[in-house]
mmCIF file of C-alpha atoms in Angstrom:
data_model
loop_
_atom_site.group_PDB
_atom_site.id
_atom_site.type_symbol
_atom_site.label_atom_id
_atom_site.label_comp_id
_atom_site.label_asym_id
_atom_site.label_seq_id
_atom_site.Cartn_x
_atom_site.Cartn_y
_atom_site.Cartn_z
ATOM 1 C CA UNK M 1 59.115 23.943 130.943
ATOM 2 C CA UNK M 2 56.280 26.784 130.788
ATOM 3 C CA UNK M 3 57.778 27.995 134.102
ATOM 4 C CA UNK M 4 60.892 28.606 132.706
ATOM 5 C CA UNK M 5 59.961 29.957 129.496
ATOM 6 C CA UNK M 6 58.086 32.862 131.780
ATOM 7 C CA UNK M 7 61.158 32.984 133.792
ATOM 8 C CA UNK M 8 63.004 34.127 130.533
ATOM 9 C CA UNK M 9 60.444 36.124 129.319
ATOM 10 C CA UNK M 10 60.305 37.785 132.316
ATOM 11 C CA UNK M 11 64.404 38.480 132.400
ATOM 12 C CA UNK M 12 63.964 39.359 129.056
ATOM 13 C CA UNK M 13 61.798 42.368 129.634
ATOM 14 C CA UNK M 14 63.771 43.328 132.387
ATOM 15 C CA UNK M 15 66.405 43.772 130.652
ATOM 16 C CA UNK M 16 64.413 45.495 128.129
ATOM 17 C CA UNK M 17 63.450 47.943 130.108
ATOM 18 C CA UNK M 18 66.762 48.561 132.492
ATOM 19 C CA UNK M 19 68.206 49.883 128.685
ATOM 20 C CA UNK M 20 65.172 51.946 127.971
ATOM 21 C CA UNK M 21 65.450 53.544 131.469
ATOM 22 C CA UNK M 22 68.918 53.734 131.043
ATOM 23 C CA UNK M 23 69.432 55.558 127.840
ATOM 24 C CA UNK M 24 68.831 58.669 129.423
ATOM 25 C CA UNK M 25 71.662 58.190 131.150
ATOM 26 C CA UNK M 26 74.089 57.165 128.974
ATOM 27 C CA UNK M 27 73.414 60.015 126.915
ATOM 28 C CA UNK M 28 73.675 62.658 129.820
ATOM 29 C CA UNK M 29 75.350 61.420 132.638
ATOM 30 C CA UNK M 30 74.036 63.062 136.209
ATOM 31 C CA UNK M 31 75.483 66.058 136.620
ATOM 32 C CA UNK M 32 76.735 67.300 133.521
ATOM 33 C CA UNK M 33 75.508 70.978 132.729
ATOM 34 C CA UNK M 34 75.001 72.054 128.886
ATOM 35 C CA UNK M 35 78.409 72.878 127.363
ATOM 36 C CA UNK M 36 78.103 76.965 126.831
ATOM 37 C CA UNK M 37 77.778 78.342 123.702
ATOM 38 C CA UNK M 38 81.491 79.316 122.156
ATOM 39 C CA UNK M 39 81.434 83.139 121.743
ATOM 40 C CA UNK M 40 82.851 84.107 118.345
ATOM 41 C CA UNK M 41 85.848 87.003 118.804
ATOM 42 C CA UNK M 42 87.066 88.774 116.356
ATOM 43 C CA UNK M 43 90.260 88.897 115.124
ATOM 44 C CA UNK M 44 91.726 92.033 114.791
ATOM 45 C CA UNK M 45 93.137 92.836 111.459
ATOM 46 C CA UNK M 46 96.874 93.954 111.315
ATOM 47 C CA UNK M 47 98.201 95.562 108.184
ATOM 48 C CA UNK M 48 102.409 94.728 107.833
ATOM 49 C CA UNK M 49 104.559 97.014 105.899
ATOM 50 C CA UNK M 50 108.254 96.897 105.210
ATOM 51 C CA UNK M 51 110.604 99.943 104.687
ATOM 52 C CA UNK M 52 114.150 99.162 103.798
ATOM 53 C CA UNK M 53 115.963 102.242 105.565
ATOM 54 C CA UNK M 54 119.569 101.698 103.926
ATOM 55 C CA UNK M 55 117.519 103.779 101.220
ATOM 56 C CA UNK M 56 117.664 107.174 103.642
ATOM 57 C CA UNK M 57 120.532 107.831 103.167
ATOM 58 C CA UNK M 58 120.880 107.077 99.110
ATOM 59 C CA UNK M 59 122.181 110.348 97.583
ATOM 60 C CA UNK M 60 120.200 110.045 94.301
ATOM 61 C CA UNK M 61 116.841 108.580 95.584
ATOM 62 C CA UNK M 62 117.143 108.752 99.447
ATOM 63 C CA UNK M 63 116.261 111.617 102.243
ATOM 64 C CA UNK M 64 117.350 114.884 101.186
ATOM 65 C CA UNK M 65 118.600 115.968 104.585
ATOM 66 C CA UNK M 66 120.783 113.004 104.768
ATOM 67 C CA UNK M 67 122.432 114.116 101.694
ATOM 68 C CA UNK M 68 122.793 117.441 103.015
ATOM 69 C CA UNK M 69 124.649 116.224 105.963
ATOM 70 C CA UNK M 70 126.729 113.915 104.849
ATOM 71 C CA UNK M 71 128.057 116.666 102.468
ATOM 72 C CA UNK M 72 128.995 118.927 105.436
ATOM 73 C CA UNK M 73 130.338 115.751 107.159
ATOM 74 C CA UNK M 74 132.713 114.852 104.372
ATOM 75 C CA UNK M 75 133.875 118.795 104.341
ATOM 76 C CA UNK M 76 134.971 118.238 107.809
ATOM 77 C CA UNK M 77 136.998 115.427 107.513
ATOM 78 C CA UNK M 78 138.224 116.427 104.047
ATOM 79 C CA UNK M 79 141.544 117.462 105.277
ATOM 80 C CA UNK M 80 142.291 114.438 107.160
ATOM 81 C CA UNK M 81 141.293 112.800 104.226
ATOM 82 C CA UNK M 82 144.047 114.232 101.797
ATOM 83 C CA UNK M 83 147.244 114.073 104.459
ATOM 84 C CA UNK M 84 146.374 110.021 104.325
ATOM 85 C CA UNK M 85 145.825 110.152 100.418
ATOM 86 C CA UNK M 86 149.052 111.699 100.455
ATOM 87 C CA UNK M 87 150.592 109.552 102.773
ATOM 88 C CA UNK M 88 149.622 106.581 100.956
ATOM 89 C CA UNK M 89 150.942 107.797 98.021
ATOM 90 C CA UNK M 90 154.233 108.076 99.017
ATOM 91 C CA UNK M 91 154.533 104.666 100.803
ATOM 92 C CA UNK M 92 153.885 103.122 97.155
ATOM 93 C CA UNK M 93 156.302 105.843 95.550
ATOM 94 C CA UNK M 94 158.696 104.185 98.262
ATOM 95 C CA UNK M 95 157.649 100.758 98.077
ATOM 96 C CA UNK M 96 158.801 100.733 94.303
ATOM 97 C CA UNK M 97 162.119 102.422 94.763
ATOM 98 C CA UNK M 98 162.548 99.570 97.265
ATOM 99 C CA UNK M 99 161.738 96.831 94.836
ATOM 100 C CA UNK M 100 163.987 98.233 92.169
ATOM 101 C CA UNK M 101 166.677 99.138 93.847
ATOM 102 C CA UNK M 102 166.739 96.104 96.435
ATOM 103 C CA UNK M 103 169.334 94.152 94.417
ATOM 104 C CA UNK M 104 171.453 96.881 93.260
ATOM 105 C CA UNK M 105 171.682 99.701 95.253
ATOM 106 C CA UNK M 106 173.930 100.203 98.040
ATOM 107 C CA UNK M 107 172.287 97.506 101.104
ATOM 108 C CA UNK M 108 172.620 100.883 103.549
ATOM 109 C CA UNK M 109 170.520 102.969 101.717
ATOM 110 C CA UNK M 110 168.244 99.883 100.656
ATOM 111 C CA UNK M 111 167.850 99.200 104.596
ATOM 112 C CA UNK M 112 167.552 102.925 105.470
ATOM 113 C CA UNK M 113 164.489 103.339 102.545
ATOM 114 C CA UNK M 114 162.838 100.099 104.204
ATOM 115 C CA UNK M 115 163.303 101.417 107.824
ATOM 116 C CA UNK M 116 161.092 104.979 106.388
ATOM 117 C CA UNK M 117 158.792 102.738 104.275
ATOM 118 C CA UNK M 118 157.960 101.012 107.415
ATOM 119 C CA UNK M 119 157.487 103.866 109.512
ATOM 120 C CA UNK M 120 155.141 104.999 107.203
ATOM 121 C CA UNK M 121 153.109 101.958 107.131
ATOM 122 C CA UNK M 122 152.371 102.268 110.977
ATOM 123 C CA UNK M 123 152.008 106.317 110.957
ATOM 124 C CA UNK M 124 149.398 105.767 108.162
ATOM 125 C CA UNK M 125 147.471 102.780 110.164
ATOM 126 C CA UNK M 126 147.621 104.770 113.194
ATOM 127 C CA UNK M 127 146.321 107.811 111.732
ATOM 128 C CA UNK M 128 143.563 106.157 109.603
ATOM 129 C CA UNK M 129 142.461 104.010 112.895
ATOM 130 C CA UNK M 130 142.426 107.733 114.571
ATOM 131 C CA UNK M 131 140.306 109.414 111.786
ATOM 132 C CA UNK M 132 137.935 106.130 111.492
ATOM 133 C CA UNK M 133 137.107 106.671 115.219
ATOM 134 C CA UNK M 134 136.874 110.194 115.222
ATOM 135 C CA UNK M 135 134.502 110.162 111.746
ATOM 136 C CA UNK M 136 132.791 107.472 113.457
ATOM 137 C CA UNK M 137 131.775 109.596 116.682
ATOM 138 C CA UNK M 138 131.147 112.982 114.680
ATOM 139 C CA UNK M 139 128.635 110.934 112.077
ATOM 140 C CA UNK M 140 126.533 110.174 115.494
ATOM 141 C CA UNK M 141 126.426 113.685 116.693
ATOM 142 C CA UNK M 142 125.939 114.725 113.303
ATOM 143 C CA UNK M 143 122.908 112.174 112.090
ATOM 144 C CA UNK M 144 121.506 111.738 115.377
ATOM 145 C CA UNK M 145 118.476 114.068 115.810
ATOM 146 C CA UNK M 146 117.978 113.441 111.883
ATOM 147 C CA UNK M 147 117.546 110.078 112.892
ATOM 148 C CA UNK M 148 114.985 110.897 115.515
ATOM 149 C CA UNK M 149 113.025 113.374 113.253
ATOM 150 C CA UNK M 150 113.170 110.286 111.124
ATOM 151 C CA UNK M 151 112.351 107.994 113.537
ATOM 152 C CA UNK M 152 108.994 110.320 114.885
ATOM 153 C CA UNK M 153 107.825 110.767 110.874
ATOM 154 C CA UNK M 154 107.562 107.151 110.580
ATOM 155 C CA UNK M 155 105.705 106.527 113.711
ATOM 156 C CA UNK M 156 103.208 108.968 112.439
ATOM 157 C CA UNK M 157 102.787 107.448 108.864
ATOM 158 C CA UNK M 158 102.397 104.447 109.910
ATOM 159 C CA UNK M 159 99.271 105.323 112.467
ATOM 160 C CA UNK M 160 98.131 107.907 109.349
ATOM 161 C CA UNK M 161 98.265 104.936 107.152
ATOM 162 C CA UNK M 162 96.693 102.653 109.303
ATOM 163 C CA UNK M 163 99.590 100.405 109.805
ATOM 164 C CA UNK M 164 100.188 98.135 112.539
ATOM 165 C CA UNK M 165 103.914 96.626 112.197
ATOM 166 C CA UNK M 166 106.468 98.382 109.981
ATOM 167 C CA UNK M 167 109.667 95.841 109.546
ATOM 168 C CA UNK M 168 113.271 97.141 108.447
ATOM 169 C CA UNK M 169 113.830 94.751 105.768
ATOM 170 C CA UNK M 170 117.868 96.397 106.150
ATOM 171 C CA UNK M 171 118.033 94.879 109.717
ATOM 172 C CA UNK M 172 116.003 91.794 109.105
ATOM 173 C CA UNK M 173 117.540 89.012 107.841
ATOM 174 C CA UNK M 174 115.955 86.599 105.561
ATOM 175 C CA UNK M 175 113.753 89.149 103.518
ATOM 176 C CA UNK M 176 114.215 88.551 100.158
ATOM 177 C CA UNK M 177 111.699 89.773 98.666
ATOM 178 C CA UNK M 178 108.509 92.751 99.177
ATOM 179 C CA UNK M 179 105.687 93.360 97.029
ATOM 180 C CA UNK M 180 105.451 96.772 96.372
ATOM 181 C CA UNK M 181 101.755 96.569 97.543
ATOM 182 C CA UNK M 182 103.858 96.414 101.614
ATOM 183 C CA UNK M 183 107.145 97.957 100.781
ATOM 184 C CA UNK M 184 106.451 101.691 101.776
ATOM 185 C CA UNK M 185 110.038 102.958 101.519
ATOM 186 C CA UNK M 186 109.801 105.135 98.453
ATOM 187 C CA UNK M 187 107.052 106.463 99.753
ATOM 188 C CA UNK M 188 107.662 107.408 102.966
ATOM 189 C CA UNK M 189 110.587 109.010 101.510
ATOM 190 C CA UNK M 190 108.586 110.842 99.069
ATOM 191 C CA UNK M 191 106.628 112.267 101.886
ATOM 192 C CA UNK M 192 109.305 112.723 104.342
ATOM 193 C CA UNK M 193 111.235 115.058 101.936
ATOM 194 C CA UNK M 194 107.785 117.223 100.911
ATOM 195 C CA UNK M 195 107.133 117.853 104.837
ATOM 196 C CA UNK M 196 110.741 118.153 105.496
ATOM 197 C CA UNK M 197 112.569 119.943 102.183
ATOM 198 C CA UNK M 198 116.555 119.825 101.772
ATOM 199 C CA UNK M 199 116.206 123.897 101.291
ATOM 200 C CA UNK M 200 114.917 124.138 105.020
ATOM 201 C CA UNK M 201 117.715 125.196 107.241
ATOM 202 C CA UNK M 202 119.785 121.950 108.249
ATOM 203 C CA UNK M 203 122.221 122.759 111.512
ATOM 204 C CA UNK M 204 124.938 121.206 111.813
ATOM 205 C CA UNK M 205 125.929 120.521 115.915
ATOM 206 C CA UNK M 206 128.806 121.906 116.727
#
């Protein structure tokens, strides 16, 4: 009996000590190096405007120069613009003599007046499709290095104002609304037209 009560002593403080000697271990297994320090890096900060650029070419609150050559645009294609007024006007002249006369007027001249009317109808499409495309390709040449000058100012007031991403809420879907402590449009226009005034010669390509 005493012999195994100092049997289980002596398993007892074994044990005892196999944990004590252990717990070293178990809290840093052999091998493992100190986890390094995270370094902290900061973040830069971005500043995010919005400009709405379907304002440019407003002709009461938009770029002056746009207005300007838009005018001279219109002038070109004024011409073209009255023969199709004109044309249109006398397809619904025609259109009502048609209707009125459809039931009692001589079926000859009825079919004769529908046969021009027609005509019309198609010379008028054709012409408008023709003066759409042409307006179309002259507006480019026209606008184009406005654009650019346009472009280039906004590049630089965005680096002057310390701006890091300028979005076109006019090409962006899904804006619906900028506080006017982001949305720089008026006043990039405001500054655009002060550097660049409507009275400075505006040329025209040819």
């Amino acid at each position: 009996m005493e012999l195994s009560m100092k049997r289980a002593t002596f398993i007892v403080g074994f044990i005892f000590a196999v944990l004590i000697s252990a717990a070293p271990t178990f809290a840093q297994p052999p091998g493992t190096q100190p986890r390094p320090q995270t370094q902290v890096t900061n973040v830069p900060v971005s500043k995010v405007a919005v400009i709405f650029s379907e304002a440019f070419q407003d002709s009461k609150v938009g770029i002056a120069r746009f207005t300007v050559l838009l005018t001279k645009l219109s002038s070109e294609f004024q011409k073209t613009q009255d023969e199709l007024n004109q044309t249109a006007q006398r397809i619904s002249q025609l259109s009502d003599d048609v209707n009125k006369t459809r039931t009692v007027g001589d079926p000859k001249v009825t079919q004769q007046k529908i046969d021009q009317l027609d005509q019309l109808k198609k010379d008028y499409q054709r012409k408008g499709e023709d003066a759409q495309a042409a307006y179309q390709r002259r507006r480019a040449e026209v606008l184009g290095p406005l654009q650019e000058d346009v472009g280039k100012a906004l590049s630089a007031y965005a680096k002057s104002h310390a701006i890091s991403i300028i979005i076109d809420g006019s090409q962006v879907q899904g804006i619906i609304y900028a506080s006017d402590t982001i949305d720089i449009t008026r006043a990039f226009i405001s500054d655009f037209n002060i550097k660049n005034p409507a009275t400075a010669s505006v040329a025209t390509p040819k």
